């Protein structure tokens, strides 16, 4: 079965430091990959996506992610974290269901805390 | 375009009562998804509509749950005879899928259900 693993439940970084959030997926083919961010009490906001092409994708708020097929990974990075980046981050994969339709499978999330 | 709208934002109910949530997708989006998110977890797929047709239901969706999308616009999710285990955030997402385009899902802020 398809799955998404975010090995880090909680990460704390200092403001201005660099950030990398890990995501690994288990899927037979190259999936569509997404990173979403969720602030407390809010829905999910799309940060970036990868469908095909250049394996380094740029997103909003200065985030980027790199798709590495050999490692089945899609790690999220930011060179300098801001206090407003504190939130929960979810990696997600489009999976194709029996009917051929598609839904998102999410990882369990990584909570980012930013220290002043 | 005001994004995906969900009402109510919060619902507190007693065990055994019925509840109904509403989702208004982004206009002209042809797909609508329902997800459930429990504390500390990523969202889990519940069900999905293409226009007014409900095309897929997760095993998570027990017989007490029913969803509709009359006329292919807004959708409702009803839970009958609520149980404490139904307490969660219920998220709605919509997307516009056409030939050659990827499936980018945009989420509402969710309805948080608390069953006492």
PDB file of C-alpha atoms in Angstrom:
ATOM      1  CA  UNK A   1       0.000   0.000   0.000  1.00  0.00           C
ATOM      2  CA  UNK A   2       1.102   3.531  -0.666  1.00  0.00           C
ATOM      3  CA  UNK A   3       2.442   5.397   2.345  1.00  0.00           C
ATOM      4  CA  UNK A   4       4.119   8.637   3.275  1.00  0.00           C
ATOM      5  CA  UNK A   5       6.617   8.845   6.119  1.00  0.00           C
ATOM      6  CA  UNK A   6       7.687  11.979   7.903  1.00  0.00           C
ATOM      7  CA  UNK A   7      10.266  10.689  10.381  1.00  0.00           C
ATOM      8  CA  UNK A   8      10.525  13.878  12.428  1.00  0.00           C
ATOM      9  CA  UNK A   9       7.499  14.508  14.621  1.00  0.00           C
ATOM     10  CA  UNK A  10       8.832  17.746  16.071  1.00  0.00           C
ATOM     11  CA  UNK A  11      11.691  20.043  15.022  1.00  0.00           C
ATOM     12  CA  UNK A  12      12.949  23.171  16.732  1.00  0.00           C
ATOM     13  CA  UNK A  13      15.160  25.659  14.912  1.00  0.00           C
ATOM     14  CA  UNK A  14      16.406  29.127  15.689  1.00  0.00           C
ATOM     15  CA  UNK A  15      15.091  32.043  13.687  1.00  0.00           C
ATOM     16  CA  UNK A  16      17.392  32.654  10.730  1.00  0.00           C
ATOM     17  CA  UNK A  17      18.675  29.090  10.675  1.00  0.00           C
ATOM     18  CA  UNK A  18      18.191  26.757   7.751  1.00  0.00           C
ATOM     19  CA  UNK A  19      15.506  24.079   7.750  1.00  0.00           C
ATOM     20  CA  UNK A  20      15.051  20.679   6.170  1.00  0.00           C
ATOM     21  CA  UNK A  21      11.944  18.558   6.725  1.00  0.00           C
ATOM     22  CA  UNK A  22      12.131  14.981   5.553  1.00  0.00           C
ATOM     23  CA  UNK A  23       9.551  13.048   3.576  1.00  0.00           C
ATOM     24  CA  UNK A  24       9.762   9.537   2.145  1.00  0.00           C
ATOM     25  CA  UNK A  25       7.076   7.784   0.148  1.00  0.00           C
ATOM     26  CA  UNK A  26       6.363   4.234  -0.788  1.00  0.00           C
ATOM     27  CA  UNK A  27       4.775   4.066  -4.189  1.00  0.00           C
ATOM     28  CA  UNK A  28       5.321   1.987  -7.303  1.00  0.00           C
ATOM     29  CA  UNK A  29       5.399   4.789  -9.812  1.00  0.00           C
ATOM     30  CA  UNK A  30       6.486   8.395  -9.607  1.00  0.00           C
ATOM     31  CA  UNK A  31       3.670  10.040  -7.740  1.00  0.00           C
ATOM     32  CA  UNK A  32       2.485  13.578  -7.618  1.00  0.00           C
ATOM     33  CA  UNK A  33       4.065  15.093  -4.485  1.00  0.00           C
ATOM     34  CA  UNK A  34       2.952  17.999  -2.325  1.00  0.00           C
ATOM     35  CA  UNK A  35       3.894  19.904   0.781  1.00  0.00           C
ATOM     36  CA  UNK A  36       1.152  21.619   2.787  1.00  0.00           C
ATOM     37  CA  UNK A  37       1.408  23.831   5.870  1.00  0.00           C
ATOM     38  CA  UNK A  38      -1.207  24.058   8.607  1.00  0.00           C
ATOM     39  CA  UNK A  39      -1.308  26.774  11.235  1.00  0.00           C
ATOM     40  CA  UNK A  40      -3.239  26.136  14.466  1.00  0.00           C
ATOM     41  CA  UNK A  41      -6.974  25.951  13.850  1.00  0.00           C
ATOM     42  CA  UNK A  42      -6.535  26.476  10.136  1.00  0.00           C
ATOM     43  CA  UNK A  43      -6.911  24.405   7.024  1.00  0.00           C
ATOM     44  CA  UNK A  44      -4.007  23.337   4.865  1.00  0.00           C
ATOM     45  CA  UNK A  45      -2.206  25.722   2.559  1.00  0.00           C
ATOM     46  CA  UNK A  46      -0.300  24.396  -0.423  1.00  0.00           C
ATOM     47  CA  UNK A  47       3.400  25.282  -0.293  1.00  0.00           C
ATOM     48  CA  UNK A  48       4.603  23.538  -3.431  1.00  0.00           C
ATOM     49  CA  UNK A  49       4.067  20.562  -5.697  1.00  0.00           C
ATOM     50  CA  UNK A  50       5.977  18.224  -7.979  1.00  0.00           C
ATOM     51  CA  UNK A  51       4.370  16.559 -10.970  1.00  0.00           C
ATOM     52  CA  UNK A  52       7.266  16.116 -13.396  1.00  0.00           C
ATOM     53  CA  UNK A  53      10.273  17.899 -14.868  1.00  0.00           C
ATOM     54  CA  UNK A  54      12.838  19.772 -12.819  1.00  0.00           C
ATOM     55  CA  UNK A  55      13.315  17.885  -9.579  1.00  0.00           C
ATOM     56  CA  UNK A  56      13.945  21.053  -7.579  1.00  0.00           C
ATOM     57  CA  UNK A  57      10.703  22.943  -7.151  1.00  0.00           C
ATOM     58  CA  UNK A  58      10.133  26.361  -5.697  1.00  0.00           C
ATOM     59  CA  UNK A  59       7.150  27.236  -3.593  1.00  0.00           C
ATOM     60  CA  UNK A  60       5.647  30.081  -1.672  1.00  0.00           C
ATOM     61  CA  UNK A  61       7.170  31.746   1.386  1.00  0.00           C
ATOM     62  CA  UNK A  62      10.712  30.934   0.259  1.00  0.00           C
ATOM     63  CA  UNK A  63      10.348  27.155   0.499  1.00  0.00           C
ATOM     64  CA  UNK A  64      11.778  24.661  -1.954  1.00  0.00           C
ATOM     65  CA  UNK A  65      11.747  20.887  -2.225  1.00  0.00           C
ATOM     66  CA  UNK A  66      13.807  18.352  -4.095  1.00  0.00           C
ATOM     67  CA  UNK A  67      12.466  15.119  -5.530  1.00  0.00           C
ATOM     68  CA  UNK A  68      15.009  12.284  -5.408  1.00  0.00           C
ATOM     69  CA  UNK A  69      13.688   9.217  -7.167  1.00  0.00           C
ATOM     70  CA  UNK A  70      16.541   6.976  -6.008  1.00  0.00           C
ATOM     71  CA  UNK A  71      15.750   7.754  -2.379  1.00  0.00           C
ATOM     72  CA  UNK A  72      11.961   8.013  -2.758  1.00  0.00           C
ATOM     73  CA  UNK A  73      12.235  11.330  -0.984  1.00  0.00           C
ATOM     74  CA  UNK A  74      10.782  14.798  -1.307  1.00  0.00           C
ATOM     75  CA  UNK A  75      12.434  16.906   1.393  1.00  0.00           C
ATOM     76  CA  UNK A  76      11.348  20.454   2.114  1.00  0.00           C
ATOM     77  CA  UNK A  77      13.960  23.151   2.686  1.00  0.00           C
ATOM     78  CA  UNK A  78      14.201  26.802   3.574  1.00  0.00           C
ATOM     79  CA  UNK A  79      17.514  28.662   3.873  1.00  0.00           C
ATOM     80  CA  UNK A  80      16.430  31.050   6.628  1.00  0.00           C
ATOM     81  CA  UNK A  81      13.463  30.382   8.885  1.00  0.00           C
ATOM     82  CA  UNK A  82      11.185  33.155  10.139  1.00  0.00           C
ATOM     83  CA  UNK A  83       9.183  33.044  13.357  1.00  0.00           C
ATOM     84  CA  UNK A  84       5.988  33.009  11.273  1.00  0.00           C
ATOM     85  CA  UNK A  85       7.013  29.649   9.792  1.00  0.00           C
ATOM     86  CA  UNK A  86       6.107  27.900  13.043  1.00  0.00           C
ATOM     87  CA  UNK A  87       3.341  25.490  12.052  1.00  0.00           C
ATOM     88  CA  UNK A  88       2.662  21.862  11.147  1.00  0.00           C
ATOM     89  CA  UNK A  89       3.980  20.669   7.810  1.00  0.00           C
ATOM     90  CA  UNK A  90       2.503  17.777   5.869  1.00  0.00           C
ATOM     91  CA  UNK A  91       3.945  15.895   2.946  1.00  0.00           C
ATOM     92  CA  UNK A  92       1.334  14.296   0.695  1.00  0.00           C
ATOM     93  CA  UNK A  93       1.156  12.013  -2.293  1.00  0.00           C
ATOM     94  CA  UNK A  94      -1.562  11.570  -4.865  1.00  0.00           C
ATOM     95  CA  UNK A  95      -2.550   7.940  -4.994  1.00  0.00           C
ATOM     96  CA  UNK A  96      -4.634   6.291  -7.657  1.00  0.00           C
ATOM     97  CA  UNK A  97      -7.509   4.306  -6.274  1.00  0.00           C
ATOM     98  CA  UNK A  98      -9.219   1.260  -7.749  1.00  0.00           C
ATOM     99  CA  UNK A  99     -11.603   3.399  -9.716  1.00  0.00           C
ATOM    100  CA  UNK A 100      -8.702   5.352 -11.155  1.00  0.00           C
ATOM    101  CA  UNK A 101      -9.699   8.351  -9.099  1.00  0.00           C
ATOM    102  CA  UNK A 102      -7.232  10.142  -6.922  1.00  0.00           C
ATOM    103  CA  UNK A 103      -6.984  11.226  -3.314  1.00  0.00           C
ATOM    104  CA  UNK A 104      -4.174  12.561  -1.198  1.00  0.00           C
ATOM    105  CA  UNK A 105      -2.330  10.372   1.263  1.00  0.00           C
ATOM    106  CA  UNK A 106      -0.693  12.450   3.956  1.00  0.00           C
ATOM    107  CA  UNK A 107       2.209  11.860   6.258  1.00  0.00           C
ATOM    108  CA  UNK A 108       1.647  12.303   9.968  1.00  0.00           C
ATOM    109  CA  UNK A 109       3.189  15.760   9.918  1.00  0.00           C
ATOM    110  CA  UNK A 110       6.188  17.568  11.386  1.00  0.00           C
ATOM    111  CA  UNK A 111       5.588  20.296  13.912  1.00  0.00           C
ATOM    112  CA  UNK A 112       8.068  23.141  13.497  1.00  0.00           C
ATOM    113  CA  UNK A 113       8.900  25.358  16.427  1.00  0.00           C
ATOM    114  CA  UNK A 114      10.999  28.487  15.869  1.00  0.00           C
ATOM    115  CA  UNK A 115      13.092  29.898  18.680  1.00  0.00           C
ATOM    116  CA  UNK A 116      13.898  33.623  18.756  1.00  0.00           C
TER     117      UNK A 116
ATOM    118  CA  UNK B   1     -12.968  33.592  -5.579  1.00  0.00           C
ATOM    119  CA  UNK B   2     -13.193  33.240  -1.813  1.00  0.00           C
ATOM    120  CA  UNK B   3     -11.648  29.814  -1.512  1.00  0.00           C
ATOM    121  CA  UNK B   4     -13.194  26.726   0.033  1.00  0.00           C
ATOM    122  CA  UNK B   5     -15.697  27.607   2.737  1.00  0.00           C
ATOM    123  CA  UNK B   6     -16.792  25.262   5.523  1.00  0.00           C
ATOM    124  CA  UNK B   7     -19.566  25.721   8.048  1.00  0.00           C
ATOM    125  CA  UNK B   8     -19.814  25.588  10.927  1.00  0.00           C
ATOM    126  CA  UNK B   9     -16.232  26.067  12.107  1.00  0.00           C
ATOM    127  CA  UNK B  10     -16.947  24.341  15.380  1.00  0.00           C
ATOM    128  CA  UNK B  11     -19.650  21.914  16.441  1.00  0.00           C
ATOM    129  CA  UNK B  12     -20.187  20.514  19.896  1.00  0.00           C
ATOM    130  CA  UNK B  13     -22.752  17.759  20.196  1.00  0.00           C
ATOM    131  CA  UNK B  14     -23.840  15.048  22.557  1.00  0.00           C
ATOM    132  CA  UNK B  15     -23.249  11.419  21.782  1.00  0.00           C
ATOM    133  CA  UNK B  16     -26.079   9.972  19.748  1.00  0.00           C
ATOM    134  CA  UNK B  17     -27.057  13.206  18.049  1.00  0.00           C
ATOM    135  CA  UNK B  18     -26.885  13.797  14.306  1.00  0.00           C
ATOM    136  CA  UNK B  19     -24.701  16.524  12.832  1.00  0.00           C
ATOM    137  CA  UNK B  20     -24.348  17.980   9.356  1.00  0.00           C
ATOM    138  CA  UNK B  21     -21.464  19.952   7.909  1.00  0.00           C
ATOM    139  CA  UNK B  22     -21.440  22.027   4.769  1.00  0.00           C
ATOM    140  CA  UNK B  23     -18.667  22.691   2.264  1.00  0.00           C
ATOM    141  CA  UNK B  24     -18.755  25.275  -0.506  1.00  0.00           C
ATOM    142  CA  UNK B  25     -15.939  24.590  -2.962  1.00  0.00           C
ATOM    143  CA  UNK B  26     -14.148  27.047  -5.169  1.00  0.00           C
ATOM    144  CA  UNK B  27     -16.578  27.872  -7.928  1.00  0.00           C
ATOM    145  CA  UNK B  28     -16.167  25.785 -11.092  1.00  0.00           C
ATOM    146  CA  UNK B  29     -14.107  23.148  -9.302  1.00  0.00           C
ATOM    147  CA  UNK B  30     -15.409  19.794 -10.444  1.00  0.00           C
ATOM    148  CA  UNK B  31     -13.948  17.634  -7.679  1.00  0.00           C
ATOM    149  CA  UNK B  32     -14.729  17.784  -3.996  1.00  0.00           C
ATOM    150  CA  UNK B  33     -13.063  15.732  -1.278  1.00  0.00           C
ATOM    151  CA  UNK B  34     -13.772  15.133   2.402  1.00  0.00           C
ATOM    152  CA  UNK B  35     -10.981  14.273   4.826  1.00  0.00           C
ATOM    153  CA  UNK B  36     -10.866  13.659   8.566  1.00  0.00           C
ATOM    154  CA  UNK B  37      -7.984  14.760  10.754  1.00  0.00           C
ATOM    155  CA  UNK B  38      -7.468  13.637  14.318  1.00  0.00           C
ATOM    156  CA  UNK B  39      -5.054  15.221  16.744  1.00  0.00           C
ATOM    157  CA  UNK B  40      -1.422  14.661  15.826  1.00  0.00           C
ATOM    158  CA  UNK B  41      -2.205  13.002  12.521  1.00  0.00           C
ATOM    159  CA  UNK B  42      -2.395  13.982   8.903  1.00  0.00           C
ATOM    160  CA  UNK B  43      -5.753  14.165   7.158  1.00  0.00           C
ATOM    161  CA  UNK B  44      -7.288  10.857   6.042  1.00  0.00           C
ATOM    162  CA  UNK B  45      -9.417  10.528   2.939  1.00  0.00           C
ATOM    163  CA  UNK B  46     -13.122   9.885   3.499  1.00  0.00           C
ATOM    164  CA  UNK B  47     -14.930  10.356   0.214  1.00  0.00           C
ATOM    165  CA  UNK B  48     -14.785  12.141  -3.092  1.00  0.00           C
ATOM    166  CA  UNK B  49     -17.155  13.605  -5.693  1.00  0.00           C
ATOM    167  CA  UNK B  50     -16.728  14.337  -9.348  1.00  0.00           C
ATOM    168  CA  UNK B  51     -19.445  16.896  -9.998  1.00  0.00           C
ATOM    169  CA  UNK B  52     -22.516  15.391  -8.301  1.00  0.00           C
ATOM    170  CA  UNK B  53     -21.379  11.771  -8.449  1.00  0.00           C
ATOM    171  CA  UNK B  54     -19.840  10.196  -5.360  1.00  0.00           C
ATOM    172  CA  UNK B  55     -17.102   8.048  -6.844  1.00  0.00           C
ATOM    173  CA  UNK B  56     -15.133   6.678  -3.939  1.00  0.00           C
ATOM    174  CA  UNK B  57     -15.672   6.034  -0.248  1.00  0.00           C
ATOM    175  CA  UNK B  58     -13.008   5.093   2.241  1.00  0.00           C
ATOM    176  CA  UNK B  59     -13.357   2.171   4.616  1.00  0.00           C
ATOM    177  CA  UNK B  60     -13.218   4.861   7.300  1.00  0.00           C
ATOM    178  CA  UNK B  61     -16.663   5.994   6.212  1.00  0.00           C
ATOM    179  CA  UNK B  62     -19.018   3.873   8.275  1.00  0.00           C
ATOM    180  CA  UNK B  63     -22.731   3.494   7.551  1.00  0.00           C
ATOM    181  CA  UNK B  64     -23.392   6.378   9.944  1.00  0.00           C
ATOM    182  CA  UNK B  65     -21.688   8.766   7.552  1.00  0.00           C
ATOM    183  CA  UNK B  66     -23.313  10.068   4.409  1.00  0.00           C
ATOM    184  CA  UNK B  67     -22.230  12.725   1.974  1.00  0.00           C
ATOM    185  CA  UNK B  68     -24.038  14.448  -0.832  1.00  0.00           C
ATOM    186  CA  UNK B  69     -23.231  16.967  -3.482  1.00  0.00           C
ATOM    187  CA  UNK B  70     -26.512  17.914  -5.122  1.00  0.00           C
ATOM    188  CA  UNK B  71     -26.158  19.779  -8.399  1.00  0.00           C
ATOM    189  CA  UNK B  72     -22.407  19.421  -8.217  1.00  0.00           C
ATOM    190  CA  UNK B  73     -21.933  22.551  -6.148  1.00  0.00           C
ATOM    191  CA  UNK B  74     -21.830  22.540  -2.333  1.00  0.00           C
ATOM    192  CA  UNK B  75     -21.561  19.329  -0.374  1.00  0.00           C
ATOM    193  CA  UNK B  76     -22.869  18.139   2.977  1.00  0.00           C
ATOM    194  CA  UNK B  77     -21.420  15.514   5.276  1.00  0.00           C
ATOM    195  CA  UNK B  78     -23.836  14.041   7.814  1.00  0.00           C
ATOM    196  CA  UNK B  79     -22.914  11.890  10.762  1.00  0.00           C
ATOM    197  CA  UNK B  80     -25.771  10.024  12.407  1.00  0.00           C
ATOM    198  CA  UNK B  81     -25.753   8.780  15.999  1.00  0.00           C
ATOM    199  CA  UNK B  82     -22.425  10.439  16.731  1.00  0.00           C
ATOM    200  CA  UNK B  83     -19.856   8.645  18.872  1.00  0.00           C
ATOM    201  CA  UNK B  84     -16.974  10.088  20.849  1.00  0.00           C
ATOM    202  CA  UNK B  85     -14.592   8.576  18.319  1.00  0.00           C
ATOM    203  CA  UNK B  86     -16.065  10.858  15.682  1.00  0.00           C
ATOM    204  CA  UNK B  87     -14.452  13.847  17.370  1.00  0.00           C
ATOM    205  CA  UNK B  88     -12.046  15.265  14.803  1.00  0.00           C
ATOM    206  CA  UNK B  89     -11.471  18.039  12.306  1.00  0.00           C
ATOM    207  CA  UNK B  90     -13.396  17.462   9.084  1.00  0.00           C
ATOM    208  CA  UNK B  91     -11.715  19.041   6.107  1.00  0.00           C
ATOM    209  CA  UNK B  92     -13.108  19.709   2.672  1.00  0.00           C
ATOM    210  CA  UNK B  93     -11.004  20.243  -0.425  1.00  0.00           C
ATOM    211  CA  UNK B  94     -11.815  21.019  -4.027  1.00  0.00           C
ATOM    212  CA  UNK B  95      -9.911  20.847  -7.274  1.00  0.00           C
ATOM    213  CA  UNK B  96     -10.343  21.433 -10.975  1.00  0.00           C
ATOM    214  CA  UNK B  97      -9.164  18.549 -13.031  1.00  0.00           C
ATOM    215  CA  UNK B  98      -8.971  18.673 -16.782  1.00  0.00           C
ATOM    216  CA  UNK B  99      -7.009  16.835 -19.409  1.00  0.00           C
ATOM    217  CA  UNK B 100      -3.310  17.339 -18.925  1.00  0.00           C
ATOM    218  CA  UNK B 101      -3.696  19.196 -15.659  1.00  0.00           C
ATOM    219  CA  UNK B 102      -2.599  17.914 -12.299  1.00  0.00           C
ATOM    220  CA  UNK B 103      -4.925  17.554  -9.346  1.00  0.00           C
ATOM    221  CA  UNK B 104      -4.197  20.411  -6.956  1.00  0.00           C
ATOM    222  CA  UNK B 105      -6.501  20.301  -3.960  1.00  0.00           C
ATOM    223  CA  UNK B 106      -7.372  23.470  -2.078  1.00  0.00           C
ATOM    224  CA  UNK B 107      -8.561  23.068   1.489  1.00  0.00           C
ATOM    225  CA  UNK B 108     -11.086  24.826   3.642  1.00  0.00           C
ATOM    226  CA  UNK B 109     -10.424  25.755   7.265  1.00  0.00           C
ATOM    227  CA  UNK B 110     -12.336  22.713   8.463  1.00  0.00           C
ATOM    228  CA  UNK B 111     -15.119  21.947  10.907  1.00  0.00           C
ATOM    229  CA  UNK B 112     -13.987  20.814  14.323  1.00  0.00           C
ATOM    230  CA  UNK B 113     -16.427  18.329  15.857  1.00  0.00           C
ATOM    231  CA  UNK B 114     -16.446  17.576  19.545  1.00  0.00           C
ATOM    232  CA  UNK B 115     -18.717  14.759  20.727  1.00  0.00           C
ATOM    233  CA  UNK B 116     -19.386  14.824  24.451  1.00  0.00           C
TER     234      UNK B 116
END
